[in-house]
Amino acid sequence: MIIFITTSKSNDVQQRYLRNAETLNIPVILRGNGVYQYGELQSGDFPLYVLADDAVCRGVNCDESDLISHSEVIRFTQQYGKWIVL
């Protein structure tokens, strides 16, 4: 499973999924306005990735190692099969 975060602000549902992500080591991908949460989620105990194009468009500075391309997102969805968009 993969968790996509697309909103700029956290909510209760997102927090619940992120707790599961920490427990189960589920990858979290920030895309769209979700990249604005990068600073808050960077310290989480789950694999965190940021769609590079969205980070650049929105002026969000991210660690180079956390940035991924659209083709890598496709690879993740093929590898994990299921995803949730928040």
PDB file of N, CA and C in Angstrom:
ATOM      1  N   MET A   1       0.840  -1.174   0.000  1.00  0.00           N
ATOM      2  CA  MET A   1       0.000   0.000   0.000  1.00  0.00           C
ATOM      3  C   MET A   1       0.886   1.238   0.000  1.00  0.00           C
ATOM      4  N   ILE A   2       0.404   2.275  -0.609  1.00  0.00           N
ATOM      5  CA  ILE A   2       1.053   3.589  -0.627  1.00  0.00           C
ATOM      6  C   ILE A   2       0.031   4.613  -0.158  1.00  0.00           C
ATOM      7  N   ILE A   3       0.507   5.618   0.540  1.00  0.00           N
ATOM      8  CA  ILE A   3      -0.361   6.723   0.941  1.00  0.00           C
ATOM      9  C   ILE A   3       0.080   7.963   0.167  1.00  0.00           C
ATOM     10  N   PHE A   4      -0.848   8.538  -0.593  1.00  0.00           N
ATOM     11  CA  PHE A   4      -0.612   9.807  -1.275  1.00  0.00           C
ATOM     12  C   PHE A   4      -1.257  10.905  -0.452  1.00  0.00           C
ATOM     13  N   ILE A   5      -0.518  11.933  -0.145  1.00  0.00           N
ATOM     14  CA  ILE A   5      -1.083  13.091   0.542  1.00  0.00           C
ATOM     15  C   ILE A   5      -1.111  14.243  -0.448  1.00  0.00           C
ATOM     16  N   THR A   6      -2.306  14.793  -0.671  1.00  0.00           N
ATOM     17  CA  THR A   6      -2.491  15.824  -1.688  1.00  0.00           C
ATOM     18  C   THR A   6      -3.005  17.147  -1.133  1.00  0.00           C
ATOM     19  N   THR A   7      -3.249  17.201   0.169  1.00  0.00           N
ATOM     20  CA  THR A   7      -3.784  18.425   0.768  1.00  0.00           C
ATOM     21  C   THR A   7      -2.711  19.121   1.600  1.00  0.00           C
ATOM     22  N   SER A   8      -2.829  20.427   1.712  1.00  0.00           N
ATOM     23  CA  SER A   8      -1.796  21.209   2.387  1.00  0.00           C
ATOM     24  C   SER A   8      -1.878  21.156   3.906  1.00  0.00           C
ATOM     25  N   LYS A   9      -3.002  20.704   4.434  1.00  0.00           N
ATOM     26  CA  LYS A   9      -3.155  20.647   5.889  1.00  0.00           C
ATOM     27  C   LYS A   9      -3.549  19.249   6.332  1.00  0.00           C
ATOM     28  N   SER A  10      -3.031  18.880   7.478  1.00  0.00           N
ATOM     29  CA  SER A  10      -3.312  17.566   8.053  1.00  0.00           C
ATOM     30  C   SER A  10      -4.720  17.537   8.648  1.00  0.00           C
ATOM     31  N   ASN A  11      -5.268  16.330   8.750  1.00  0.00           N
ATOM     32  CA  ASN A  11      -6.553  16.166   9.423  1.00  0.00           C
ATOM     33  C   ASN A  11      -6.529  14.849  10.202  1.00  0.00           C
ATOM     34  N   ASP A  12      -7.595  14.561  10.917  1.00  0.00           N
ATOM     35  CA  ASP A  12      -7.643  13.361  11.763  1.00  0.00           C
ATOM     36  C   ASP A  12      -7.485  12.072  10.968  1.00  0.00           C
ATOM     37  N   VAL A  13      -8.109  12.001   9.809  1.00  0.00           N
ATOM     38  CA  VAL A  13      -8.022  10.797   8.988  1.00  0.00           C
ATOM     39  C   VAL A  13      -6.574  10.580   8.546  1.00  0.00           C
ATOM     40  N   GLN A  14      -5.942  11.643   8.101  1.00  0.00           N
ATOM     41  CA  GLN A  14      -4.536  11.534   7.677  1.00  0.00           C
ATOM     42  C   GLN A  14      -3.660  11.062   8.834  1.00  0.00           C
ATOM     43  N   GLN A  15      -3.869  11.623  10.006  1.00  0.00           N
ATOM     44  CA  GLN A  15      -3.062  11.230  11.167  1.00  0.00           C
ATOM     45  C   GLN A  15      -3.210   9.745  11.477  1.00  0.00           C
ATOM     46  N   ARG A  16      -4.402   9.227  11.331  1.00  0.00           N
ATOM     47  CA  ARG A  16      -4.645   7.809  11.580  1.00  0.00           C
ATOM     48  C   ARG A  16      -3.866   6.951  10.572  1.00  0.00           C
ATOM     49  N   TYR A  17      -3.909   7.320   9.317  1.00  0.00           N
ATOM     50  CA  TYR A  17      -3.169   6.573   8.297  1.00  0.00           C
ATOM     51  C   TYR A  17      -1.660   6.690   8.503  1.00  0.00           C
ATOM     52  N   LEU A  18      -1.195   7.857   8.922  1.00  0.00           N
ATOM     53  CA  LEU A  18       0.239   8.024   9.142  1.00  0.00           C
ATOM     54  C   LEU A  18       0.733   7.189  10.324  1.00  0.00           C
ATOM     55  N   ARG A  19      -0.094   7.024  11.336  1.00  0.00           N
ATOM     56  CA  ARG A  19       0.289   6.128  12.443  1.00  0.00           C
ATOM     57  C   ARG A  19       0.449   4.705  11.926  1.00  0.00           C
ATOM     58  N   ASN A  20      -0.449   4.265  11.055  1.00  0.00           N
ATOM     59  CA  ASN A  20      -0.323   2.942  10.441  1.00  0.00           C
ATOM     60  C   ASN A  20       0.909   2.869   9.547  1.00  0.00           C
ATOM     61  N   ALA A  21       1.201   3.948   8.845  1.00  0.00           N
ATOM     62  CA  ALA A  21       2.385   3.973   7.974  1.00  0.00           C
ATOM     63  C   ALA A  21       3.654   3.775   8.792  1.00  0.00           C
ATOM     64  N   GLU A  22       3.706   4.387   9.968  1.00  0.00           N
ATOM     65  CA  GLU A  22       4.878   4.223  10.832  1.00  0.00           C
ATOM     66  C   GLU A  22       4.988   2.787  11.328  1.00  0.00           C
ATOM     67  N   THR A  23       3.882   2.206  11.703  1.00  0.00           N
ATOM     68  CA  THR A  23       3.885   0.841  12.223  1.00  0.00           C
ATOM     69  C   THR A  23       4.237  -0.168  11.132  1.00  0.00           C
ATOM     70  N   LEU A  24       3.679   0.018   9.944  1.00  0.00           N
ATOM     71  CA  LEU A  24       3.821  -0.968   8.868  1.00  0.00           C
ATOM     72  C   LEU A  24       4.862  -0.582   7.813  1.00  0.00           C
ATOM     73  N   ASN A  25       5.552   0.549   8.019  1.00  0.00           N
ATOM     74  CA  ASN A  25       6.582   1.020   7.089  1.00  0.00           C
ATOM     75  C   ASN A  25       6.009   1.235   5.672  1.00  0.00           C
ATOM     76  N   ILE A  26       4.862   1.895   5.614  1.00  0.00           N
ATOM     77  CA  ILE A  26       4.169   2.171   4.353  1.00  0.00           C
ATOM     78  C   ILE A  26       4.731   3.467   3.754  1.00  0.00           C
ATOM     79  N   PRO A  27       5.094   3.452   2.473  1.00  0.00           N
ATOM     80  CA  PRO A  27       5.587   4.677   1.839  1.00  0.00           C
ATOM     81  C   PRO A  27       4.510   5.762   1.763  1.00  0.00           C
ATOM     82  N   VAL A  28       4.937   6.997   1.976  1.00  0.00           N
ATOM     83  CA  VAL A  28       4.063   8.160   1.881  1.00  0.00           C
ATOM     84  C   VAL A  28       4.621   9.049   0.775  1.00  0.00           C
ATOM     85  N   ILE A  29       3.765   9.418  -0.176  1.00  0.00           N
ATOM     86  CA  ILE A  29       4.181  10.279  -1.275  1.00  0.00           C
ATOM     87  C   ILE A  29       3.391  11.576  -1.206  1.00  0.00           C
ATOM     88  N   LEU A  30       4.101  12.686  -1.177  1.00  0.00           N
ATOM     89  CA  LEU A  30       3.470  14.004  -1.172  1.00  0.00           C
ATOM     90  C   LEU A  30       3.394  14.497  -2.608  1.00  0.00           C
ATOM     91  N   ARG A  31       2.194  14.886  -3.015  1.00  0.00           N
ATOM     92  CA  ARG A  31       2.013  15.432  -4.356  1.00  0.00           C
ATOM     93  C   ARG A  31       1.001  16.558  -4.289  1.00  0.00           C
ATOM     94  N   GLY A  32       0.956  17.377  -5.311  1.00  0.00           N
ATOM     95  CA  GLY A  32       0.064  18.526  -5.303  1.00  0.00           C
ATOM     96  C   GLY A  32       0.365  19.410  -4.104  1.00  0.00           C
ATOM     97  N   ASN A  33      -0.685  19.915  -3.480  1.00  0.00           N
ATOM     98  CA  ASN A  33      -0.500  20.772  -2.307  1.00  0.00           C
ATOM     99  C   ASN A  33       0.037  20.013  -1.091  1.00  0.00           C
ATOM    100  N   GLY A  34       0.048  18.702  -1.158  1.00  0.00           N
ATOM    101  CA  GLY A  34       0.611  17.902  -0.065  1.00  0.00           C
ATOM    102  C   GLY A  34       2.077  18.190   0.196  1.00  0.00           C
ATOM    103  N   VAL A  35       2.782  18.732  -0.818  1.00  0.00           N
ATOM    104  CA  VAL A  35       4.206  19.026  -0.619  1.00  0.00           C
ATOM    105  C   VAL A  35       4.427  20.069   0.477  1.00  0.00           C
ATOM    106  N   TYR A  36       3.399  20.865   0.755  1.00  0.00           N
ATOM    107  CA  TYR A  36       3.530  21.870   1.817  1.00  0.00           C
ATOM    108  C   TYR A  36       3.662  21.235   3.204  1.00  0.00           C
ATOM    109  N   GLN A  37       3.322  19.968   3.340  1.00  0.00           N
ATOM    110  CA  GLN A  37       3.445  19.276   4.621  1.00  0.00           C
ATOM    111  C   GLN A  37       4.826  18.629   4.799  1.00  0.00           C
ATOM    112  N   TYR A  38       5.712  18.806   3.847  1.00  0.00           N
ATOM    113  CA  TYR A  38       7.010  18.144   3.884  1.00  0.00           C
ATOM    114  C   TYR A  38       7.758  18.392   5.205  1.00  0.00           C
ATOM    115  N   GLY A  39       7.842  19.642   5.621  1.00  0.00           N
ATOM    116  CA  GLY A  39       8.563  19.973   6.847  1.00  0.00           C
ATOM    117  C   GLY A  39       8.013  19.255   8.073  1.00  0.00           C
ATOM    118  N   GLU A  40       6.701  19.131   8.144  1.00  0.00           N
ATOM    119  CA  GLU A  40       6.057  18.461   9.282  1.00  0.00           C
ATOM    120  C   GLU A  40       6.270  16.950   9.256  1.00  0.00           C
ATOM    121  N   LEU A  41       6.234  16.368   8.071  1.00  0.00           N
ATOM    122  CA  LEU A  41       6.261  14.909   7.949  1.00  0.00           C
ATOM    123  C   LEU A  41       7.673  14.337   7.794  1.00  0.00           C
ATOM    124  N   GLN A  42       8.628  15.209   7.590  1.00  0.00           N
ATOM    125  CA  GLN A  42      10.000  14.770   7.348  1.00  0.00           C
ATOM    126  C   GLN A  42      10.562  13.929   8.490  1.00  0.00           C
ATOM    127  N   SER A  43      10.121  14.167   9.692  1.00  0.00           N
ATOM    128  CA  SER A  43      10.651  13.433  10.855  1.00  0.00           C
ATOM    129  C   SER A  43       9.877  12.143  11.133  1.00  0.00           C
ATOM    130  N   GLY A  44       8.879  11.830  10.305  1.00  0.00           N
ATOM    131  CA  GLY A  44       8.096  10.612  10.503  1.00  0.00           C
ATOM    132  C   GLY A  44       8.934   9.361  10.308  1.00  0.00           C
ATOM    133  N   ASP A  45       8.490   8.281  10.896  1.00  0.00           N
ATOM    134  CA  ASP A  45       9.213   7.015  10.827  1.00  0.00           C
ATOM    135  C   ASP A  45       8.615   6.130   9.728  1.00  0.00           C
ATOM    136  N   PHE A  46       8.552   6.668   8.519  1.00  0.00           N
ATOM    137  CA  PHE A  46       8.043   5.960   7.343  1.00  0.00           C
ATOM    138  C   PHE A  46       8.798   6.505   6.137  1.00  0.00           C
ATOM    139  N   PRO A  47       8.863   5.734   5.059  1.00  0.00           N
ATOM    140  CA  PRO A  47       9.513   6.240   3.852  1.00  0.00           C
ATOM    141  C   PRO A  47       8.707   7.413   3.285  1.00  0.00           C
ATOM    142  N   LEU A  48       9.343   8.563   3.116  1.00  0.00           N
ATOM    143  CA  LEU A  48       8.670   9.769   2.637  1.00  0.00           C
ATOM    144  C   LEU A  48       9.276  10.193   1.305  1.00  0.00           C
ATOM    145  N   TYR A  49       8.410  10.413   0.333  1.00  0.00           N
ATOM    146  CA  TYR A  49       8.841  10.852  -0.990  1.00  0.00           C
ATOM    147  C   TYR A  49       8.009  12.055  -1.409  1.00  0.00           C
ATOM    148  N   VAL A  50       8.600  12.878  -2.260  1.00  0.00           N
ATOM    149  CA  VAL A  50       7.925  14.087  -2.743  1.00  0.00           C
ATOM    150  C   VAL A  50       8.011  14.109  -4.262  1.00  0.00           C
ATOM    151  N   LEU A  51       6.887  14.325  -4.907  1.00  0.00           N
ATOM    152  CA  LEU A  51       6.891  14.440  -6.358  1.00  0.00           C
ATOM    153  C   LEU A  51       7.666  15.704  -6.726  1.00  0.00           C
ATOM    154  N   ALA A  52       8.778  15.532  -7.417  1.00  0.00           N
ATOM    155  CA  ALA A  52       9.718  16.621  -7.676  1.00  0.00           C
ATOM    156  C   ALA A  52       9.073  17.797  -8.398  1.00  0.00           C
ATOM    157  N   ASP A  53       8.286  17.522  -9.423  1.00  0.00           N
ATOM    158  CA  ASP A  53       7.651  18.612 -10.183  1.00  0.00           C
ATOM    159  C   ASP A  53       6.765  19.471  -9.290  1.00  0.00           C
ATOM    160  N   ASP A  54       6.026  18.848  -8.390  1.00  0.00           N
ATOM    161  CA  ASP A  54       5.138  19.600  -7.504  1.00  0.00           C
ATOM    162  C   ASP A  54       5.927  20.434  -6.501  1.00  0.00           C
ATOM    163  N   ALA A  55       7.021  19.898  -5.999  1.00  0.00           N
ATOM    164  CA  ALA A  55       7.854  20.650  -5.052  1.00  0.00           C
ATOM    165  C   ALA A  55       8.460  21.875  -5.733  1.00  0.00           C
ATOM    166  N   VAL A  56       8.967  21.693  -6.935  1.00  0.00           N
ATOM    167  CA  VAL A  56       9.578  22.803  -7.670  1.00  0.00           C
ATOM    168  C   VAL A  56       8.535  23.873  -7.993  1.00  0.00           C
ATOM    169  N   CYS A  57       7.375  23.460  -8.494  1.00  0.00           N
ATOM    170  CA  CYS A  57       6.315  24.417  -8.854  1.00  0.00           C
ATOM    171  C   CYS A  57       5.849  25.244  -7.666  1.00  0.00           C
ATOM    172  N   ARG A  58       5.887  24.629  -6.488  1.00  0.00           N
ATOM    173  CA  ARG A  58       5.380  25.316  -5.296  1.00  0.00           C
ATOM    174  C   ARG A  58       6.497  25.934  -4.453  1.00  0.00           C
ATOM    175  N   GLY A  59       7.730  25.819  -4.899  1.00  0.00           N
ATOM    176  CA  GLY A  59       8.849  26.438  -4.202  1.00  0.00           C
ATOM    177  C   GLY A  59       9.183  25.804  -2.868  1.00  0.00           C
ATOM    178  N   VAL A  60       8.900  24.512  -2.724  1.00  0.00           N
ATOM    179  CA  VAL A  60       9.183  23.801  -1.474  1.00  0.00           C
ATOM    180  C   VAL A  60      10.545  23.118  -1.597  1.00  0.00           C
ATOM    181  N   ASN A  61      11.454  23.458  -0.702  1.00  0.00           N
ATOM    182  CA  ASN A  61      12.786  22.849  -0.714  1.00  0.00           C
ATOM    183  C   ASN A  61      12.745  21.516   0.004  1.00  0.00           C
ATOM    184  N   CYS A  62      13.224  20.479  -0.666  1.00  0.00           N
ATOM    185  CA  CYS A  62      13.234  19.127  -0.113  1.00  0.00           C
ATOM    186  C   CYS A  62      14.625  18.533  -0.260  1.00  0.00           C
ATOM    187  N   ASP A  63      14.924  17.570   0.581  1.00  0.00           N
ATOM    188  CA  ASP A  63      16.163  16.832   0.406  1.00  0.00           C
ATOM    189  C   ASP A  63      16.124  16.135  -0.944  1.00  0.00           C
ATOM    190  N   GLU A  64      17.226  16.201  -1.649  1.00  0.00           N
ATOM    191  CA  GLU A  64      17.300  15.584  -2.977  1.00  0.00           C
ATOM    192  C   GLU A  64      16.923  14.103  -2.944  1.00  0.00           C
ATOM    193  N   SER A  65      17.288  13.433  -1.858  1.00  0.00           N
ATOM    194  CA  SER A  65      17.022  11.993  -1.748  1.00  0.00           C
ATOM    195  C   SER A  65      15.533  11.672  -1.595  1.00  0.00           C
ATOM    196  N   ASP A  66      14.714  12.667  -1.232  1.00  0.00           N
ATOM    197  CA  ASP A  66      13.273  12.455  -1.051  1.00  0.00           C
ATOM    198  C   ASP A  66      12.467  12.723  -2.319  1.00  0.00           C
ATOM    199  N   LEU A  67      13.092  13.312  -3.326  1.00  0.00           N
ATOM    200  CA  LEU A  67      12.385  13.683  -4.547  1.00  0.00           C
ATOM    201  C   LEU A  67      12.255  12.486  -5.484  1.00  0.00           C
ATOM    202  N   ILE A  68      11.075  12.347  -6.091  1.00  0.00           N
ATOM    203  CA  ILE A  68      10.856  11.286  -7.068  1.00  0.00           C
ATOM    204  C   ILE A  68      10.155  11.863  -8.297  1.00  0.00           C
ATOM    205  N   SER A  69      10.277  11.161  -9.403  1.00  0.00           N
ATOM    206  CA  SER A  69       9.676  11.589 -10.656  1.00  0.00           C
ATOM    207  C   SER A  69       8.335  10.884 -10.856  1.00  0.00           C
ATOM    208  N   HIS A  70       7.630  11.299 -11.898  1.00  0.00           N
ATOM    209  CA  HIS A  70       6.356  10.661 -12.232  1.00  0.00           C
ATOM    210  C   HIS A  70       6.555   9.182 -12.559  1.00  0.00           C
ATOM    211  N   SER A  71       7.634   8.857 -13.247  1.00  0.00           N
ATOM    212  CA  SER A  71       7.880   7.453 -13.603  1.00  0.00           C
ATOM    213  C   SER A  71       8.145   6.613 -12.355  1.00  0.00           C
ATOM    214  N   GLU A  72       8.776   7.203 -11.347  1.00  0.00           N
ATOM    215  CA  GLU A  72       8.995   6.474 -10.091  1.00  0.00           C
ATOM    216  C   GLU A  72       7.686   6.263  -9.343  1.00  0.00           C
ATOM    217  N   VAL A  73       6.773   7.218  -9.437  1.00  0.00           N
ATOM    218  CA  VAL A  73       5.447   7.053  -8.825  1.00  0.00           C
ATOM    219  C   VAL A  73       4.729   5.880  -9.478  1.00  0.00           C
ATOM    220  N   ILE A  74       4.814   5.783 -10.789  1.00  0.00           N
ATOM    221  CA  ILE A  74       4.192   4.666 -11.500  1.00  0.00           C
ATOM    222  C   ILE A  74       4.805   3.346 -11.049  1.00  0.00           C
ATOM    223  N   ARG A  75       6.121   3.322 -10.905  1.00  0.00           N
ATOM    224  CA  ARG A  75       6.798   2.107 -10.437  1.00  0.00           C
ATOM    225  C   ARG A  75       6.319   1.720  -9.042  1.00  0.00           C
ATOM    226  N   PHE A  76       6.177   2.702  -8.155  1.00  0.00           N
ATOM    227  CA  PHE A  76       5.681   2.434  -6.798  1.00  0.00           C
ATOM    228  C   PHE A  76       4.275   1.842  -6.839  1.00  0.00           C
ATOM    229  N   THR A  77       3.390   2.438  -7.653  1.00  0.00           N
ATOM    230  CA  THR A  77       2.010   1.946  -7.693  1.00  0.00           C
ATOM    231  C   THR A  77       1.955   0.531  -8.258  1.00  0.00           C
ATOM    232  N   GLN A  78       2.826   0.216  -9.193  1.00  0.00           N
ATOM    233  CA  GLN A  78       2.884  -1.152  -9.721  1.00  0.00           C
ATOM    234  C   GLN A  78       3.446  -2.117  -8.687  1.00  0.00           C
ATOM    235  N   GLN A  79       4.418  -1.652  -7.925  1.00  0.00           N
ATOM    236  CA  GLN A  79       5.054  -2.509  -6.922  1.00  0.00           C
ATOM    237  C   GLN A  79       4.121  -2.792  -5.743  1.00  0.00           C
ATOM    238  N   TYR A  80       3.433  -1.759  -5.249  1.00  0.00           N
ATOM    239  CA  TYR A  80       2.615  -1.909  -4.051  1.00  0.00           C
ATOM    240  C   TYR A  80       1.152  -2.225  -4.346  1.00  0.00           C
ATOM    241  N   GLY A  81       0.694  -1.921  -5.542  1.00  0.00           N
ATOM    242  CA  GLY A  81      -0.636  -2.310  -5.959  1.00  0.00           C
ATOM    243  C   GLY A  81      -1.782  -1.464  -5.434  1.00  0.00           C
ATOM    244  N   LYS A  82      -1.858  -1.230  -4.156  1.00  0.00           N
ATOM    245  CA  LYS A  82      -2.970  -0.461  -3.578  1.00  0.00           C
ATOM    246  C   LYS A  82      -2.466   0.864  -3.067  1.00  0.00           C
ATOM    247  N   TRP A  83      -3.332   1.871  -3.143  1.00  0.00           N
ATOM    248  CA  TRP A  83      -2.961   3.162  -2.600  1.00  0.00           C
ATOM    249  C   TRP A  83      -4.189   3.884  -2.081  1.00  0.00           C
ATOM    250  N   ILE A  84      -3.908   4.852  -1.228  1.00  0.00           N
ATOM    251  CA  ILE A  84      -4.951   5.690  -0.629  1.00  0.00           C
ATOM    252  C   ILE A  84      -4.558   7.138  -0.903  1.00  0.00           C
ATOM    253  N   VAL A  85      -5.511   7.940  -1.335  1.00  0.00           N
ATOM    254  CA  VAL A  85      -5.259   9.346  -1.589  1.00  0.00           C
ATOM    255  C   VAL A  85      -5.959  10.160  -0.506  1.00  0.00           C
ATOM    256  N   LEU A  86      -5.189  10.968   0.188  1.00  0.00           N
ATOM    257  CA  LEU A  86      -5.734  11.816   1.257  1.00  0.00           C
ATOM    258  C   LEU A  86      -5.537  13.273   0.895  1.00  0.00           C
TER     259      LEU A  86
END
